[in-house]
């Protein structure tokens, strides 16, 4: 309410998805659950209704509990040091 008619369509298009508008004005789309991370990036799509809910819960849990410093860290840490031996 109180939003322009194309608000939902513009939001969906900003994530690279689209609705198909039929001649009667109906917007047709498949059942897709979009997972968006805290910074607002589209991270996953779960298509249809036949996926295992546990998979989506695990995916969301991984995003929510991501403890990496989003701005980087002055200390590269032992894992980055270890990977440096192989690259």
Short mmCIF file of N, CA and C in Angstrom, two decimals:
data_model
loop_
_atom_site.label_atom_id
_atom_site.label_comp_id
_atom_site.label_asym_id
_atom_site.label_seq_id
_atom_site.Cartn_x
_atom_site.Cartn_y
_atom_site.Cartn_z
N UNK A 1 0.83 -1.20 0.00
CA UNK A 1 0.00 0.00 0.00
C UNK A 1 0.86 1.26 0.00
N UNK A 2 0.45 2.21 -0.78
CA UNK A 2 1.17 3.47 -0.85
C UNK A 2 2.42 3.42 -1.71
N UNK A 3 2.64 2.32 -2.44
CA UNK A 3 3.81 2.17 -3.30
C UNK A 3 3.36 2.17 -4.76
N UNK A 4 4.23 2.60 -5.68
CA UNK A 4 3.88 2.51 -7.09
C UNK A 4 3.60 1.06 -7.50
N UNK A 5 2.82 0.89 -8.55
CA UNK A 5 2.40 -0.44 -9.00
C UNK A 5 3.57 -1.34 -9.37
N UNK A 6 4.66 -0.75 -9.87
CA UNK A 6 5.79 -1.56 -10.34
C UNK A 6 6.88 -1.76 -9.28
N UNK A 7 6.60 -1.46 -8.03
CA UNK A 7 7.61 -1.57 -6.97
C UNK A 7 8.17 -2.98 -6.86
N UNK A 8 7.30 -3.97 -6.80
CA UNK A 8 7.75 -5.36 -6.66
C UNK A 8 8.55 -5.79 -7.88
N UNK A 9 8.08 -5.43 -9.05
CA UNK A 9 8.78 -5.81 -10.28
C UNK A 9 10.19 -5.20 -10.31
N UNK A 10 10.32 -3.94 -9.91
CA UNK A 10 11.64 -3.30 -9.90
C UNK A 10 12.57 -3.95 -8.89
N UNK A 11 12.04 -4.32 -7.72
CA UNK A 11 12.86 -4.99 -6.72
C UNK A 11 13.37 -6.32 -7.25
N UNK A 12 12.49 -7.10 -7.85
CA UNK A 12 12.86 -8.40 -8.40
C UNK A 12 13.90 -8.24 -9.50
N UNK A 13 13.71 -7.26 -10.38
CA UNK A 13 14.65 -7.03 -11.48
C UNK A 13 16.02 -6.60 -10.96
N UNK A 14 16.07 -5.91 -9.82
CA UNK A 14 17.36 -5.49 -9.27
C UNK A 14 18.21 -6.68 -8.85
N UNK A 15 17.58 -7.85 -8.65
CA UNK A 15 18.30 -9.07 -8.31
C UNK A 15 18.45 -9.99 -9.52
N UNK A 16 18.21 -9.46 -10.73
CA UNK A 16 18.41 -10.25 -11.94
C UNK A 16 17.30 -11.22 -12.26
N UNK A 17 16.16 -11.07 -11.62
CA UNK A 17 15.01 -11.94 -11.87
C UNK A 17 13.97 -11.12 -12.63
N UNK A 18 12.89 -11.77 -13.08
CA UNK A 18 11.85 -10.99 -13.73
C UNK A 18 10.50 -11.69 -13.65
N UNK A 19 9.48 -10.87 -13.68
CA UNK A 19 8.11 -11.35 -13.81
C UNK A 19 7.72 -11.18 -15.26
N UNK A 20 6.84 -12.03 -15.75
CA UNK A 20 6.28 -11.87 -17.09
C UNK A 20 4.88 -11.32 -16.91
N UNK A 21 4.62 -10.14 -17.48
CA UNK A 21 3.31 -9.52 -17.36
C UNK A 21 2.45 -9.98 -18.53
N UNK A 22 1.32 -10.61 -18.23
CA UNK A 22 0.40 -11.11 -19.24
C UNK A 22 -0.48 -9.96 -19.76
N UNK A 23 -1.22 -10.23 -20.84
CA UNK A 23 -2.09 -9.21 -21.43
C UNK A 23 -3.13 -8.68 -20.45
N UNK A 24 -3.57 -9.53 -19.52
CA UNK A 24 -4.59 -9.09 -18.55
C UNK A 24 -3.97 -8.38 -17.35
N UNK A 25 -2.63 -8.19 -17.36
CA UNK A 25 -1.96 -7.48 -16.28
C UNK A 25 -1.42 -8.38 -15.18
N UNK A 26 -1.74 -9.68 -15.24
CA UNK A 26 -1.25 -10.61 -14.22
C UNK A 26 0.26 -10.78 -14.37
N UNK A 27 0.95 -10.91 -13.26
CA UNK A 27 2.39 -11.15 -13.27
C UNK A 27 2.63 -12.63 -12.99
N UNK A 28 3.24 -13.31 -13.96
CA UNK A 28 3.46 -14.74 -13.86
C UNK A 28 4.92 -15.00 -13.47
N UNK A 29 5.11 -15.85 -12.51
CA UNK A 29 6.45 -16.23 -12.09
C UNK A 29 6.38 -17.59 -11.40
N UNK A 30 7.50 -18.27 -11.35
CA UNK A 30 7.55 -19.55 -10.65
C UNK A 30 7.72 -19.31 -9.16
N UNK A 31 7.50 -20.37 -8.39
CA UNK A 31 7.72 -20.28 -6.95
C UNK A 31 9.21 -20.34 -6.69
N UNK A 32 9.77 -19.22 -6.27
CA UNK A 32 11.20 -19.13 -5.99
C UNK A 32 11.37 -18.46 -4.64
N UNK A 33 12.16 -19.09 -3.77
CA UNK A 33 12.51 -18.48 -2.50
C UNK A 33 13.89 -17.86 -2.67
N UNK A 34 13.97 -16.55 -2.53
CA UNK A 34 15.23 -15.83 -2.70
C UNK A 34 15.89 -15.65 -1.34
N UNK A 35 17.16 -15.97 -1.25
CA UNK A 35 17.92 -15.78 -0.02
C UNK A 35 18.85 -14.59 -0.25
N UNK A 36 18.68 -13.57 0.57
CA UNK A 36 19.45 -12.34 0.45
C UNK A 36 20.27 -12.18 1.73
N UNK A 37 21.58 -11.91 1.59
CA UNK A 37 22.43 -11.80 2.77
C UNK A 37 22.28 -10.43 3.43
N UNK A 38 22.96 -10.25 4.56
CA UNK A 38 22.82 -9.01 5.33
C UNK A 38 23.20 -7.76 4.55
N UNK A 39 24.26 -7.78 3.70
CA UNK A 39 24.57 -6.59 2.91
C UNK A 39 23.58 -6.35 1.75
N UNK A 40 22.64 -7.29 1.53
CA UNK A 40 21.62 -7.11 0.50
C UNK A 40 21.92 -7.77 -0.83
N UNK A 41 22.87 -8.70 -0.86
CA UNK A 41 23.20 -9.40 -2.11
C UNK A 41 22.37 -10.68 -2.22
N UNK A 42 21.91 -10.97 -3.43
CA UNK A 42 21.21 -12.23 -3.68
C UNK A 42 22.23 -13.36 -3.59
N UNK A 43 22.00 -14.31 -2.69
CA UNK A 43 22.96 -15.39 -2.47
C UNK A 43 22.48 -16.74 -2.98
N UNK A 44 21.15 -16.94 -3.06
CA UNK A 44 20.65 -18.24 -3.51
C UNK A 44 19.20 -18.13 -3.93
N UNK A 45 18.80 -19.04 -4.78
CA UNK A 45 17.40 -19.21 -5.16
C UNK A 45 17.04 -20.67 -4.90
N UNK A 46 15.93 -20.89 -4.23
CA UNK A 46 15.39 -22.24 -4.05
C UNK A 46 14.13 -22.30 -4.91
N UNK A 47 14.18 -23.08 -5.99
CA UNK A 47 13.09 -23.12 -6.96
C UNK A 47 12.04 -24.14 -6.57
N UNK A 48 10.79 -23.78 -6.80
CA UNK A 48 9.68 -24.70 -6.56
C UNK A 48 9.43 -24.90 -5.08
N UNK A 49 8.70 -25.96 -4.79
CA UNK A 49 8.35 -26.27 -3.40
C UNK A 49 8.86 -27.64 -2.97
N UNK A 50 9.70 -28.25 -3.80
CA UNK A 50 10.13 -29.62 -3.52
C UNK A 50 11.58 -29.72 -3.06
N UNK A 51 12.15 -28.65 -2.55
CA UNK A 51 13.50 -28.75 -2.00
C UNK A 51 13.41 -29.15 -0.54
N UNK A 52 14.47 -29.68 -0.02
CA UNK A 52 14.51 -30.07 1.39
C UNK A 52 14.63 -28.81 2.25
N UNK A 53 13.66 -28.54 3.12
CA UNK A 53 13.73 -27.35 3.97
C UNK A 53 15.02 -27.28 4.78
N UNK A 54 15.56 -28.43 5.18
CA UNK A 54 16.80 -28.43 5.96
C UNK A 54 17.95 -27.80 5.18
N UNK A 55 17.96 -27.98 3.85
CA UNK A 55 19.01 -27.37 3.03
C UNK A 55 18.95 -25.85 3.10
N UNK A 56 17.74 -25.30 3.03
CA UNK A 56 17.59 -23.85 3.11
C UNK A 56 17.97 -23.35 4.50
N UNK A 57 17.56 -24.07 5.53
CA UNK A 57 17.90 -23.67 6.90
C UNK A 57 19.42 -23.67 7.10
N UNK A 58 20.10 -24.70 6.60
CA UNK A 58 21.55 -24.76 6.72
C UNK A 58 22.22 -23.61 5.97
N UNK A 59 21.71 -23.28 4.79
CA UNK A 59 22.26 -22.19 4.00
C UNK A 59 22.10 -20.87 4.74
N UNK A 60 20.90 -20.62 5.26
CA UNK A 60 20.64 -19.38 6.00
C UNK A 60 21.49 -19.34 7.27
N UNK A 61 21.62 -20.47 7.94
CA UNK A 61 22.45 -20.54 9.14
C UNK A 61 23.89 -20.16 8.83
N UNK A 62 24.41 -20.66 7.71
CA UNK A 62 25.79 -20.33 7.32
C UNK A 62 25.94 -18.83 7.07
N UNK A 63 24.95 -18.23 6.42
CA UNK A 63 25.02 -16.78 6.17
C UNK A 63 24.91 -15.98 7.46
N UNK A 64 24.03 -16.41 8.34
CA UNK A 64 23.79 -15.66 9.58
C UNK A 64 24.97 -15.76 10.53
N UNK A 65 25.63 -16.89 10.53
CA UNK A 65 26.73 -17.10 11.46
C UNK A 65 28.10 -16.92 10.81
N UNK A 66 28.14 -16.22 9.69
CA UNK A 66 29.41 -15.93 9.02
C UNK A 66 30.19 -14.95 9.91
N UNK A 67 31.27 -15.40 10.48
CA UNK A 67 32.02 -14.58 11.43
C UNK A 67 33.20 -13.86 10.79
N UNK A 68 33.34 -13.97 9.49
CA UNK A 68 34.45 -13.28 8.84
C UNK A 68 34.26 -11.78 8.96
N UNK A 69 35.35 -11.06 9.05
CA UNK A 69 35.33 -9.61 9.11
C UNK A 69 35.04 -9.09 7.70
N UNK A 70 33.89 -8.44 7.45
CA UNK A 70 33.54 -8.02 6.10
C UNK A 70 34.46 -6.94 5.55
N UNK A 71 35.22 -6.27 6.40
CA UNK A 71 36.09 -5.19 5.94
C UNK A 71 37.55 -5.62 5.90
N UNK A 72 37.79 -6.89 6.06
CA UNK A 72 39.15 -7.38 6.06
C UNK A 72 39.77 -7.25 7.44
N UNK A 73 40.93 -7.79 7.57
CA UNK A 73 41.61 -7.76 8.85
C UNK A 73 43.08 -7.52 8.60
N UNK A 74 43.74 -6.83 9.51
CA UNK A 74 45.17 -6.58 9.34
C UNK A 74 45.96 -7.87 9.57
N UNK A 75 45.39 -8.81 10.30
CA UNK A 75 46.04 -10.09 10.56
C UNK A 75 45.47 -11.13 9.60
N UNK A 76 46.28 -11.63 8.65
CA UNK A 76 45.74 -12.58 7.67
C UNK A 76 45.33 -13.91 8.29
N UNK A 77 45.84 -14.26 9.45
CA UNK A 77 45.45 -15.50 10.10
C UNK A 77 46.22 -16.70 9.57
N UNK A 78 46.17 -17.76 10.34
CA UNK A 78 46.96 -18.94 10.00
C UNK A 78 46.44 -19.67 8.78
N UNK A 79 45.11 -19.62 8.52
CA UNK A 79 44.56 -20.35 7.37
C UNK A 79 45.03 -19.71 6.06
N UNK A 80 45.02 -18.39 6.00
CA UNK A 80 45.49 -17.71 4.80
C UNK A 80 46.99 -17.97 4.62
N UNK A 81 47.73 -17.97 5.71
CA UNK A 81 49.16 -18.26 5.65
C UNK A 81 49.38 -19.67 5.11
N UNK A 82 48.58 -20.62 5.60
CA UNK A 82 48.71 -22.02 5.17
C UNK A 82 48.36 -22.15 3.68
N UNK A 83 47.29 -21.50 3.25
CA UNK A 83 46.90 -21.58 1.83
C UNK A 83 47.96 -20.96 0.94
N UNK A 84 48.68 -19.97 1.45
CA UNK A 84 49.74 -19.33 0.68
C UNK A 84 50.84 -20.28 0.26
N UNK A 85 51.01 -21.36 0.99
CA UNK A 85 52.01 -22.36 0.64
C UNK A 85 51.64 -23.12 -0.64
N UNK A 86 50.35 -23.12 -0.99
CA UNK A 86 49.89 -23.93 -2.12
C UNK A 86 49.53 -23.11 -3.35
N UNK A 87 49.55 -21.79 -3.24
CA UNK A 87 49.15 -20.95 -4.39
C UNK A 87 50.29 -20.09 -4.84
#
